[in-house]
DNA sequence: TTCTAATTGCAACTGCCTTGCATTTGCACT
DNA sequence: AGTGCAAATGCAAGGCAGTTGCAATTAGAA
């Protein structure tokens, strides 16, 4: 049964990192892995109330910090309000499309950088280890209703 | 004299946006335009104490909000702590190198995206208006002292 | 089962940022 | 130059995401 597989999967993940297995931790990992977009601590907190017994926000934050430092989770910041976002680290290189109309966040597999990174690496005196690319625009649902463009640039 | 040119330059900028000319506003614009890296509200506050009479933090924030909404200033968030950063909008398309060793932020003119954006535009059902690219790695000063790489990916 | 360090809940606290309100100031119009 | 008024500012209080100290609980090794 999938349930058991999942359960032991997270158990192993935690063991590998040398941290204890708790219901809160597996629940958080499960929610994050299943979701296709990054979540705030608050959103997690709400989801957790359905899944497990109640949990304290400080535990949510502490757990997410731990996961982030172990690279089980990737932390970022939401563009509009700077609030912290957390997503399961699938260890795959991907990017996001952010709709400036409805604030939807869409994952894409393509990495437009790749070889360009190599070129830059030689061109500048800087040892590149990674990058973050975010693309802005209007999603399918919003593109027909978008306002005439402002003079904002380099978003 | 340059001083006078600068002064009238900001005055015009403010007039064009239909907002009042005050010493705080020109001082903030001046500091931001002269600096080559984004600044926090706090850093601005400190710089302002040298330049003008004292200013309140709420005024700093309100001014930066106003400037951001008028696209005179670009707001972003620092990667490590999510704190708000503000930079003068030169209306030029540029990107940053972030040193993960010393947290220095270096501007680059090159945009590796360009035509790729056009390709994506046809490939996906999404109306691209812009993008943000940040490159991570070790600067000249830090590259020799960097630690053996961890398994962190997709930074 | 026993023992211990890690985890958790709770409550207080910090720091960034916002807001309400009284006062001041820029500036358009005489 | 003087007047009037909306916009800008300072001050103090407040809001909210995230942190921390501490005592109670719990995972898991032995
Ligand atoms: Mn990429
Ligand atoms: Mn670019
Ligand atoms: Zn949309
Ligand atoms: Zn460096």
mmCIF file of C-alpha atoms (C1' of nucleotides) and ligand atoms in Angstrom:
data_model
loop_
_atom_site.group_PDB
_atom_site.id
_atom_site.type_symbol
_atom_site.label_atom_id
_atom_site.label_comp_id
_atom_site.label_asym_id
_atom_site.label_seq_id
_atom_site.Cartn_x
_atom_site.Cartn_y
_atom_site.Cartn_z
ATOM 1 C CA UNK A 1 0.000 0.000 0.000
ATOM 2 C CA UNK A 2 1.258 3.399 -0.940
ATOM 3 C CA UNK A 3 0.623 4.810 2.501
ATOM 4 C CA UNK A 4 3.154 2.501 4.105
ATOM 5 C CA UNK A 5 5.743 3.062 1.404
ATOM 6 C CA UNK A 6 5.466 6.787 1.855
ATOM 7 C CA UNK A 7 5.666 6.498 5.585
ATOM 8 C CA UNK A 8 8.871 4.467 5.547
ATOM 9 C CA UNK A 9 10.280 6.713 2.855
ATOM 10 C CA UNK A 10 10.166 9.770 5.099
ATOM 11 C CA UNK A 11 11.357 7.719 8.028
ATOM 12 C CA UNK A 12 14.453 6.813 6.061
ATOM 13 C CA UNK A 13 14.980 10.358 4.901
ATOM 14 C CA UNK A 14 15.015 11.556 8.495
ATOM 15 C CA UNK A 15 17.245 8.736 9.635
ATOM 16 C CA UNK A 16 19.721 9.500 6.867
ATOM 17 C CA UNK A 17 19.973 13.050 8.172
ATOM 18 C CA UNK A 18 20.395 11.852 11.731
ATOM 19 C CA UNK A 19 17.280 13.476 13.113
ATOM 20 C CA UNK A 20 14.371 11.902 14.933
ATOM 21 C CA UNK A 21 11.239 10.617 13.277
ATOM 22 C CA UNK A 22 8.098 12.355 14.520
ATOM 23 C CA UNK A 23 4.571 12.519 13.195
ATOM 24 C CA UNK A 24 4.869 16.259 12.656
ATOM 25 C CA UNK A 25 7.979 15.847 10.566
ATOM 26 C CA UNK A 26 6.603 13.150 8.317
ATOM 27 C CA UNK A 27 3.362 15.111 7.953
ATOM 28 C CA UNK A 28 5.240 18.232 6.904
ATOM 29 C CA UNK A 29 7.395 16.320 4.441
ATOM 30 C CA UNK A 30 4.323 14.640 3.007
ATOM 31 C CA UNK A 31 2.398 17.863 2.496
ATOM 32 C CA UNK A 32 5.377 19.569 0.925
ATOM 33 C CA UNK A 33 6.201 16.710 -1.395
ATOM 34 C CA UNK A 34 2.626 16.434 -2.592
ATOM 35 C CA UNK A 35 2.177 20.124 -3.252
ATOM 36 C CA UNK A 36 3.275 21.554 -6.562
ATOM 37 C CA UNK A 37 3.965 25.063 -5.340
ATOM 38 C CA UNK A 38 5.882 26.516 -2.390
ATOM 39 C CA UNK A 39 3.954 27.008 0.835
ATOM 40 C CA UNK A 40 4.114 29.534 3.663
ATOM 41 C CA UNK A 41 4.483 28.362 7.258
ATOM 42 C CA UNK A 42 0.923 29.508 7.834
ATOM 43 C CA UNK A 43 -0.453 27.451 4.940
ATOM 44 C CA UNK A 44 1.390 24.426 6.274
ATOM 45 C CA UNK A 45 0.040 25.040 9.736
ATOM 46 C CA UNK A 46 -3.503 24.967 8.390
ATOM 47 C CA UNK A 47 -2.944 21.832 6.335
ATOM 48 C CA UNK A 48 -1.395 20.163 9.344
ATOM 49 C CA UNK A 49 -4.471 20.663 11.463
ATOM 50 C CA UNK A 50 -6.382 18.387 9.095
ATOM 51 C CA UNK A 51 -3.681 15.772 9.005
ATOM 52 C CA UNK A 52 -2.353 15.389 12.528
ATOM 53 C CA UNK A 53 -3.127 16.560 15.985
ATOM 54 C CA UNK A 54 -2.562 20.250 16.524
ATOM 55 C CA UNK A 55 0.909 21.657 16.193
ATOM 56 C CA UNK A 56 2.457 24.893 17.388
ATOM 57 C CA UNK A 57 3.696 27.481 14.918
ATOM 58 C CA UNK A 58 7.091 27.528 16.585
ATOM 59 C CA UNK A 59 7.389 23.827 15.852
ATOM 60 C CA UNK A 60 6.479 24.451 12.228
ATOM 61 C CA UNK A 61 9.185 27.083 11.922
ATOM 62 C CA UNK A 62 11.772 25.042 13.771
ATOM 63 C CA UNK A 63 11.039 21.983 11.666
ATOM 64 C CA UNK A 64 11.284 23.959 8.450
ATOM 65 C CA UNK A 65 14.579 25.479 9.583
ATOM 66 C CA UNK A 66 15.938 22.042 10.333
ATOM 67 C CA UNK A 67 14.797 20.689 6.977
ATOM 68 C CA UNK A 68 16.264 23.656 5.177
ATOM 69 C CA UNK A 69 19.647 23.258 6.827
ATOM 70 C CA UNK A 70 19.586 19.561 5.882
ATOM 71 C CA UNK A 71 18.624 20.492 2.334
ATOM 72 C CA UNK A 72 15.435 18.473 2.517
ATOM 73 C CA UNK A 73 13.516 21.677 1.906
ATOM 74 C CA UNK A 74 14.271 24.797 -0.140
ATOM 75 C CA UNK A 75 13.408 28.147 1.373
ATOM 76 C CA UNK A 76 12.665 31.234 -0.683
ATOM 77 C CA UNK A 77 10.749 34.482 -0.383
ATOM 78 C CA UNK A 78 7.499 35.448 -1.987
ATOM 79 C CA UNK A 79 7.914 38.338 -4.387
ATOM 80 C CA UNK A 80 5.016 40.531 -3.379
ATOM 81 C CA UNK A 81 5.334 40.504 0.416
ATOM 82 C CA UNK A 82 8.670 38.848 1.116
ATOM 83 C CA UNK A 83 7.052 36.129 3.222
ATOM 84 C CA UNK A 84 9.050 32.900 3.532
ATOM 85 C CA UNK A 85 8.131 30.010 1.225
ATOM 86 C CA UNK A 86 9.109 26.387 1.612
ATOM 87 C CA UNK A 87 9.108 23.574 -0.931
ATOM 88 C CA UNK A 88 10.204 19.983 -0.922
ATOM 89 C CA UNK A 89 13.672 19.588 -2.400
ATOM 90 C CA UNK A 90 13.193 17.209 -5.312
ATOM 91 C CA UNK A 91 16.832 17.769 -6.216
ATOM 92 C CA UNK A 92 15.892 18.660 -9.713
ATOM 93 C CA UNK A 93 16.759 21.854 -11.465
ATOM 94 C CA UNK A 94 13.645 23.816 -12.262
ATOM 95 C CA UNK A 95 12.228 27.299 -12.551
ATOM 96 C CA UNK A 96 8.968 29.119 -12.036
ATOM 97 C CA UNK A 97 6.603 31.208 -14.037
ATOM 98 C CA UNK A 98 4.895 33.813 -11.887
ATOM 99 C CA UNK A 99 1.638 35.267 -13.144
ATOM 100 C CA UNK A 100 1.537 38.942 -12.262
ATOM 101 C CA UNK A 101 -2.224 38.857 -12.778
ATOM 102 C CA UNK A 102 -3.360 36.176 -10.339
ATOM 103 C CA UNK A 103 -0.032 35.430 -8.575
ATOM 104 C CA UNK A 104 -0.156 31.788 -9.616
ATOM 105 C CA UNK A 105 3.234 30.037 -9.529
ATOM 106 C CA UNK A 106 3.890 27.515 -12.293
ATOM 107 C CA UNK A 107 6.878 25.165 -12.400
ATOM 108 C CA UNK A 108 8.823 24.576 -15.594
ATOM 109 C CA UNK A 109 11.500 21.994 -16.275
ATOM 110 C CA UNK A 110 13.431 23.990 -18.855
ATOM 111 C CA UNK A 111 16.576 25.707 -17.778
ATOM 112 C CA UNK A 112 17.464 28.458 -20.220
ATOM 113 C CA UNK A 113 20.859 28.992 -18.625
ATOM 114 C CA UNK A 114 23.065 25.917 -18.754
ATOM 115 C CA UNK A 115 25.790 26.558 -21.296
ATOM 116 C CA UNK A 116 25.499 30.291 -20.744
ATOM 117 C CA UNK A 117 26.639 29.716 -17.231
ATOM 118 C CA UNK A 118 29.805 28.151 -18.620
ATOM 119 C CA UNK A 119 30.464 31.150 -20.826
ATOM 120 C CA UNK A 120 29.983 33.573 -17.970
ATOM 121 C CA UNK A 121 32.194 31.448 -15.779
ATOM 122 C CA UNK A 122 35.154 32.190 -18.046
ATOM 123 C CA UNK A 123 34.180 35.754 -18.797
ATOM 124 C CA UNK A 124 33.993 36.982 -15.238
ATOM 125 C CA UNK A 125 36.124 36.364 -12.193
ATOM 126 C CA UNK A 126 33.414 34.563 -10.287
ATOM 127 C CA UNK A 127 33.037 30.896 -9.464
ATOM 128 C CA UNK A 128 29.430 30.095 -10.328
ATOM 129 C CA UNK A 129 27.720 27.370 -8.319
ATOM 130 C CA UNK A 130 24.069 27.923 -9.195
ATOM 131 C CA UNK A 131 21.363 30.327 -10.182
ATOM 132 C CA UNK A 132 17.768 31.255 -9.649
ATOM 133 C CA UNK A 133 15.545 32.296 -12.522
ATOM 134 C CA UNK A 134 12.005 33.523 -12.232
ATOM 135 C CA UNK A 135 9.898 34.451 -15.230
ATOM 136 C CA UNK A 136 7.067 36.958 -14.986
ATOM 137 C CA UNK A 137 4.025 37.401 -17.178
ATOM 138 C CA UNK A 138 0.394 36.528 -17.642
ATOM 139 C CA UNK A 139 -0.959 33.016 -17.420
ATOM 140 C CA UNK A 140 -3.504 31.575 -19.816
ATOM 141 C CA UNK A 141 -6.380 32.705 -17.639
ATOM 142 C CA UNK A 142 -5.106 36.253 -17.231
ATOM 143 C CA UNK A 143 -3.493 37.132 -20.554
ATOM 144 C CA UNK A 144 -6.746 38.328 -22.110
ATOM 145 C CA UNK A 145 -7.551 40.714 -19.319
ATOM 146 C CA UNK A 146 -4.179 42.295 -18.792
ATOM 147 C CA UNK A 147 -3.920 46.057 -18.491
ATOM 148 C CA UNK A 148 -1.957 48.163 -20.948
ATOM 149 C CA UNK A 149 1.717 47.869 -20.023
ATOM 150 C CA UNK A 150 3.204 50.355 -17.601
ATOM 151 C CA UNK A 151 6.745 51.609 -18.008
ATOM 152 C CA UNK A 152 8.001 49.203 -15.389
ATOM 153 C CA UNK A 153 11.107 47.371 -16.510
ATOM 154 C CA UNK A 154 13.382 44.614 -15.394
ATOM 155 C CA UNK A 155 10.791 42.953 -13.247
ATOM 156 C CA UNK B 1 28.137 72.668 -11.050
ATOM 157 C CA UNK B 2 27.163 69.060 -10.702
ATOM 158 C CA UNK B 3 25.421 69.605 -7.399
ATOM 159 C CA UNK B 4 22.851 71.895 -8.935
ATOM 160 C CA UNK B 5 22.283 69.666 -11.942
ATOM 161 C CA UNK B 6 21.626 66.712 -9.689
ATOM 162 C CA UNK B 7 19.286 68.678 -7.533
ATOM 163 C CA UNK B 8 17.116 69.836 -10.429
ATOM 164 C CA UNK B 9 17.244 66.370 -11.933
ATOM 165 C CA UNK B 10 15.504 64.808 -8.950
ATOM 166 C CA UNK B 11 13.157 67.748 -8.728
ATOM 167 C CA UNK B 12 12.022 67.068 -12.270
ATOM 168 C CA UNK B 13 11.731 63.362 -11.637
ATOM 169 C CA UNK B 14 9.374 64.041 -8.751
ATOM 170 C CA UNK B 15 7.399 66.615 -10.678
ATOM 171 C CA UNK B 16 6.958 64.195 -13.560
ATOM 172 C CA UNK B 17 5.402 61.722 -11.144
ATOM 173 C CA UNK B 18 3.175 64.362 -9.664
ATOM 174 C CA UNK B 19 4.547 64.165 -6.137
ATOM 175 C CA UNK B 20 6.023 66.889 -3.991
ATOM 176 C CA UNK B 21 9.679 67.784 -3.849
ATOM 177 C CA UNK B 22 11.136 67.453 -0.360
ATOM 178 C CA UNK B 23 14.688 67.295 0.945
ATOM 179 C CA UNK B 24 14.139 63.748 2.206
ATOM 180 C CA UNK B 25 13.001 62.565 -1.189
ATOM 181 C CA UNK B 26 15.866 64.058 -3.137
ATOM 182 C CA UNK B 27 18.310 62.772 -0.519
ATOM 183 C CA UNK B 28 16.923 59.241 -0.815
ATOM 184 C CA UNK B 29 16.998 59.331 -4.603
ATOM 185 C CA UNK B 30 20.543 60.632 -4.533
ATOM 186 C CA UNK B 31 21.831 57.962 -2.184
ATOM 187 C CA UNK B 32 20.134 55.205 -4.125
ATOM 188 C CA UNK B 33 21.332 56.416 -7.499
ATOM 189 C CA UNK B 34 24.905 56.706 -6.302
ATOM 190 C CA UNK B 35 25.043 53.289 -4.688
ATOM 191 C CA UNK B 36 25.882 50.289 -6.802
ATOM 192 C CA UNK B 37 24.038 47.746 -4.711
ATOM 193 C CA UNK B 38 20.533 47.555 -3.221
ATOM 194 C CA UNK B 39 20.067 49.013 0.246
ATOM 195 C CA UNK B 40 17.858 48.174 3.198
ATOM 196 C CA UNK B 41 15.639 50.825 4.755
ATOM 197 C CA UNK B 42 17.929 50.751 7.768
ATOM 198 C CA UNK B 43 21.060 51.397 5.699
ATOM 199 C CA UNK B 44 19.315 54.295 4.027
ATOM 200 C CA UNK B 45 18.232 55.656 7.373
ATOM 201 C CA UNK B 46 21.849 55.709 8.540
ATOM 202 C CA UNK B 47 23.128 57.330 5.356
ATOM 203 C CA UNK B 48 20.392 59.925 5.600
ATOM 204 C CA UNK B 49 21.489 61.046 9.038
ATOM 205 C CA UNK B 50 24.776 62.226 7.520
ATOM 206 C CA UNK B 51 23.123 63.963 4.630
ATOM 207 C CA UNK B 52 20.045 65.742 5.938
ATOM 208 C CA UNK B 53 18.414 66.541 9.190
ATOM 209 C CA UNK B 54 17.065 63.514 11.000
ATOM 210 C CA UNK B 55 14.304 61.499 9.420
ATOM 211 C CA UNK B 56 11.833 59.015 10.845
ATOM 212 C CA UNK B 57 11.883 55.379 9.769
ATOM 213 C CA UNK B 58 8.213 55.542 8.878
ATOM 214 C CA UNK B 59 9.015 58.311 6.429
ATOM 215 C CA UNK B 60 11.773 56.220 4.921
ATOM 216 C CA UNK B 61 9.384 53.326 4.387
ATOM 217 C CA UNK B 62 6.585 55.509 3.089
ATOM 218 C CA UNK B 63 8.913 57.261 0.672
ATOM 219 C CA UNK B 64 10.285 53.979 -0.601
ATOM 220 C CA UNK B 65 6.766 52.631 -1.066
ATOM 221 C CA UNK B 66 5.819 55.721 -3.027
ATOM 222 C CA UNK B 67 8.927 55.500 -5.195
ATOM 223 C CA UNK B 68 8.338 51.809 -5.799
ATOM 224 C CA UNK B 69 4.763 52.358 -6.899
ATOM 225 C CA UNK B 70 5.983 55.097 -9.259
ATOM 226 C CA UNK B 71 8.699 52.768 -10.562
ATOM 227 C CA UNK B 72 11.434 55.158 -9.529
ATOM 228 C CA UNK B 73 12.777 52.439 -7.268
ATOM 229 C CA UNK B 74 12.870 48.656 -7.539
ATOM 230 C CA UNK B 75 12.090 46.642 -4.444
ATOM 231 C CA UNK B 76 13.376 43.129 -3.845
ATOM 232 C CA UNK B 77 14.167 40.823 -0.962
ATOM 233 C CA UNK B 78 17.526 39.766 0.372
ATOM 234 C CA UNK B 79 18.105 36.063 -0.075
ATOM 235 C CA UNK B 80 19.425 35.145 3.350
ATOM 236 C CA UNK B 81 16.984 36.929 5.612
ATOM 237 C CA UNK B 82 14.195 38.110 3.322
ATOM 238 C CA UNK B 83 14.709 41.724 4.341
ATOM 239 C CA UNK B 84 13.484 44.333 1.840
ATOM 240 C CA UNK B 85 16.043 45.877 -0.515
ATOM 241 C CA UNK B 86 15.643 49.017 -2.596
ATOM 242 C CA UNK B 87 17.606 50.219 -5.601
ATOM 243 C CA UNK B 88 17.343 53.132 -7.964
ATOM 244 C CA UNK B 89 15.551 52.151 -11.163
ATOM 245 C CA UNK B 90 18.060 52.931 -13.903
ATOM 246 C CA UNK B 91 15.628 51.386 -16.362
ATOM 247 C CA UNK B 92 18.299 49.115 -17.637
ATOM 248 C CA UNK B 93 18.123 45.391 -17.764
ATOM 249 C CA UNK B 94 20.708 43.862 -15.481
ATOM 250 C CA UNK B 95 21.373 40.977 -13.143
ATOM 251 C CA UNK B 96 23.323 40.204 -10.007
ATOM 252 C CA UNK B 97 26.016 37.856 -8.900
ATOM 253 C CA UNK B 98 25.627 36.917 -5.252
ATOM 254 C CA UNK B 99 28.679 35.636 -3.431
ATOM 255 C CA UNK B 100 27.606 32.880 -1.060
ATOM 256 C CA UNK B 101 30.867 33.351 0.814
ATOM 257 C CA UNK B 102 30.770 37.011 1.779
ATOM 258 C CA UNK B 103 27.234 37.930 0.600
ATOM 259 C CA UNK B 104 28.573 40.609 -1.712
ATOM 260 C CA UNK B 105 26.183 41.582 -4.515
ATOM 261 C CA UNK B 106 27.736 42.344 -7.900
ATOM 262 C CA UNK B 107 25.862 43.801 -10.866
ATOM 263 C CA UNK B 108 26.348 42.478 -14.394
ATOM 264 C CA UNK B 109 25.087 43.915 -17.640
ATOM 265 C CA UNK B 110 24.764 40.658 -19.530
ATOM 266 C CA UNK B 111 21.361 39.140 -19.873
ATOM 267 C CA UNK B 112 21.666 35.469 -20.716
ATOM 268 C CA UNK B 113 17.971 35.164 -21.457
ATOM 269 C CA UNK B 114 16.904 37.363 -24.342
ATOM 270 C CA UNK B 115 16.086 35.141 -27.296
ATOM 271 C CA UNK B 116 15.376 32.217 -25.021
ATOM 272 C CA UNK B 117 12.467 34.191 -23.680
ATOM 273 C CA UNK B 118 11.083 34.348 -27.209
ATOM 274 C CA UNK B 119 11.383 30.593 -27.635
ATOM 275 C CA UNK B 120 9.651 29.942 -24.335
ATOM 276 C CA UNK B 121 6.970 32.411 -25.256
ATOM 277 C CA UNK B 122 5.872 30.215 -28.139
ATOM 278 C CA UNK B 123 6.478 26.938 -26.364
ATOM 279 C CA UNK B 124 4.297 27.608 -23.351
ATOM 280 C CA UNK B 125 0.932 29.206 -22.941
ATOM 281 C CA UNK B 126 2.202 32.122 -20.920
ATOM 282 C CA UNK B 127 2.641 35.746 -21.881
ATOM 283 C CA UNK B 128 6.120 36.653 -20.698
ATOM 284 C CA UNK B 129 6.716 40.247 -19.643
ATOM 285 C CA UNK B 130 10.004 39.967 -17.772
ATOM 286 C CA UNK B 131 12.301 37.885 -15.640
ATOM 287 C CA UNK B 132 14.638 37.946 -12.696
ATOM 288 C CA UNK B 133 17.920 36.085 -12.743
ATOM 289 C CA UNK B 134 20.308 35.767 -9.863
ATOM 290 C CA UNK B 135 23.589 33.916 -10.108
ATOM 291 C CA UNK B 136 25.233 32.348 -7.060
ATOM 292 C CA UNK B 137 28.815 31.460 -6.445
ATOM 293 C CA UNK B 138 32.118 32.621 -5.010
ATOM 294 C CA UNK B 139 33.650 35.996 -5.735
ATOM 295 C CA UNK B 140 37.327 36.533 -6.439
ATOM 296 C CA UNK B 141 38.084 37.077 -2.778
ATOM 297 C CA UNK B 142 36.222 33.997 -1.595
ATOM 298 C CA UNK B 143 36.807 31.398 -4.302
ATOM 299 C CA UNK B 144 40.067 30.170 -2.818
ATOM 300 C CA UNK B 145 38.621 29.562 0.613
ATOM 301 C CA UNK B 146 35.385 27.876 -0.301
ATOM 302 C CA UNK B 147 34.390 24.713 1.489
ATOM 303 C CA UNK B 148 34.004 21.368 -0.297
ATOM 304 C CA UNK B 149 30.650 21.421 -2.066
ATOM 305 C CA UNK B 150 27.595 20.152 -0.227
ATOM 306 C CA UNK B 151 24.803 18.284 -1.985
ATOM 307 C CA UNK B 152 22.667 21.383 -2.128
ATOM 308 C CA UNK B 153 21.208 21.934 -5.558
ATOM 309 C CA UNK B 154 19.188 24.450 -7.465
ATOM 310 C CA UNK B 155 20.233 27.353 -5.351
ATOM 311 C "C1'" DT C 1 12.851 -1.104 30.432
ATOM 312 C "C1'" DT C 2 15.885 2.696 31.349
ATOM 313 C "C1'" DC C 3 18.288 6.732 30.207
ATOM 314 C "C1'" DT C 4 19.296 10.787 27.741
ATOM 315 C "C1'" DA C 5 19.293 14.152 24.295
ATOM 316 C "C1'" DA C 6 16.180 15.781 20.890
ATOM 317 C "C1'" DT C 7 11.709 17.534 20.165
ATOM 318 C "C1'" DT C 8 7.648 19.999 21.411
ATOM 319 C "C1'" DG C 9 4.200 23.425 23.388
ATOM 320 C "C1'" DC C 10 3.636 27.516 25.515
ATOM 321 C "C1'" DA C 11 4.333 32.220 26.234
ATOM 322 C "C1'" DA C 12 7.099 36.006 25.973
ATOM 323 C "C1'" DC C 13 9.762 38.524 22.991
ATOM 324 C "C1'" DT C 14 12.282 40.674 18.816
ATOM 325 C "C1'" DG C 15 12.505 43.194 14.681
ATOM 326 C "C1'" DC C 16 10.564 44.758 10.329
ATOM 327 C "C1'" DC C 17 7.178 47.264 8.806
ATOM 328 C "C1'" DT C 18 2.510 49.731 9.001
ATOM 329 C "C1'" DT C 19 -0.978 52.952 10.572
ATOM 330 C "C1'" DG C 20 -3.658 56.803 12.926
ATOM 331 C "C1'" DC C 21 -3.373 61.296 14.029
ATOM 332 C "C1'" DA C 22 -1.792 65.945 14.894
ATOM 333 C "C1'" DT C 23 1.509 69.133 12.857
ATOM 334 C "C1'" DT C 24 4.178 70.947 9.199
ATOM 335 C "C1'" DT C 25 5.257 71.980 4.507
ATOM 336 C "C1'" DG C 26 5.197 72.225 -0.632
ATOM 337 C "C1'" DC C 27 2.998 74.439 -4.133
ATOM 338 C "C1'" DA C 28 -0.877 76.175 -6.944
ATOM 339 C "C1'" DC C 29 -3.414 80.197 -7.216
ATOM 340 C "C1'" DT C 30 -4.299 84.619 -6.355
ATOM 341 C "C1'" DA D 1 4.255 88.041 -0.988
ATOM 342 C "C1'" DG D 2 0.130 86.011 1.061
ATOM 343 C "C1'" DT D 3 -3.584 82.339 1.376
ATOM 344 C "C1'" DG D 4 -5.473 77.731 1.359
ATOM 345 C "C1'" DC D 5 -5.315 73.043 1.130
ATOM 346 C "C1'" DA D 6 -3.768 68.506 0.124
ATOM 347 C "C1'" DA D 7 0.356 66.044 0.659
ATOM 348 C "C1'" DA D 8 4.190 64.869 3.540
ATOM 349 C "C1'" DT D 9 6.189 64.179 8.066
ATOM 350 C "C1'" DG D 10 7.125 62.867 13.045
ATOM 351 C "C1'" DC D 11 5.683 60.445 16.767
ATOM 352 C "C1'" DA D 12 3.755 56.730 19.126
ATOM 353 C "C1'" DA D 13 1.200 52.733 19.001
ATOM 354 C "C1'" DG D 14 0.212 48.550 16.753
ATOM 355 C "C1'" DG D 15 0.503 44.329 13.587
ATOM 356 C "C1'" DC D 16 2.583 40.327 12.242
ATOM 357 C "C1'" DA D 17 6.292 36.938 10.790
ATOM 358 C "C1'" DG D 18 9.540 34.667 12.970
ATOM 359 C "C1'" DT D 19 12.599 33.590 17.318
ATOM 360 C "C1'" DT D 20 13.816 32.095 21.904
ATOM 361 C "C1'" DG D 21 13.891 30.333 26.881
ATOM 362 C "C1'" DC D 22 12.204 26.868 29.519
ATOM 363 C "C1'" DA D 23 9.781 23.002 31.358
ATOM 364 C "C1'" DA D 24 7.436 18.817 29.876
ATOM 365 C "C1'" DT D 25 7.328 15.107 26.651
ATOM 366 C "C1'" DT D 26 9.132 11.648 23.583
ATOM 367 C "C1'" DA D 27 12.148 9.029 20.197
ATOM 368 C "C1'" DG D 28 15.271 5.734 20.066
ATOM 369 C "C1'" DA D 29 19.826 3.763 21.516
ATOM 370 C "C1'" DA D 30 21.583 0.654 24.776
HETATM 371 MN MN1 LIG E 1 18.346 27.053 -14.356
HETATM 372 MN MN1 LIG E 2 17.746 39.282 -18.102
HETATM 373 ZN ZN1 LIG E 3 -2.765 34.437 -13.872
HETATM 374 ZN ZN1 LIG E 4 32.739 36.760 -1.654
#
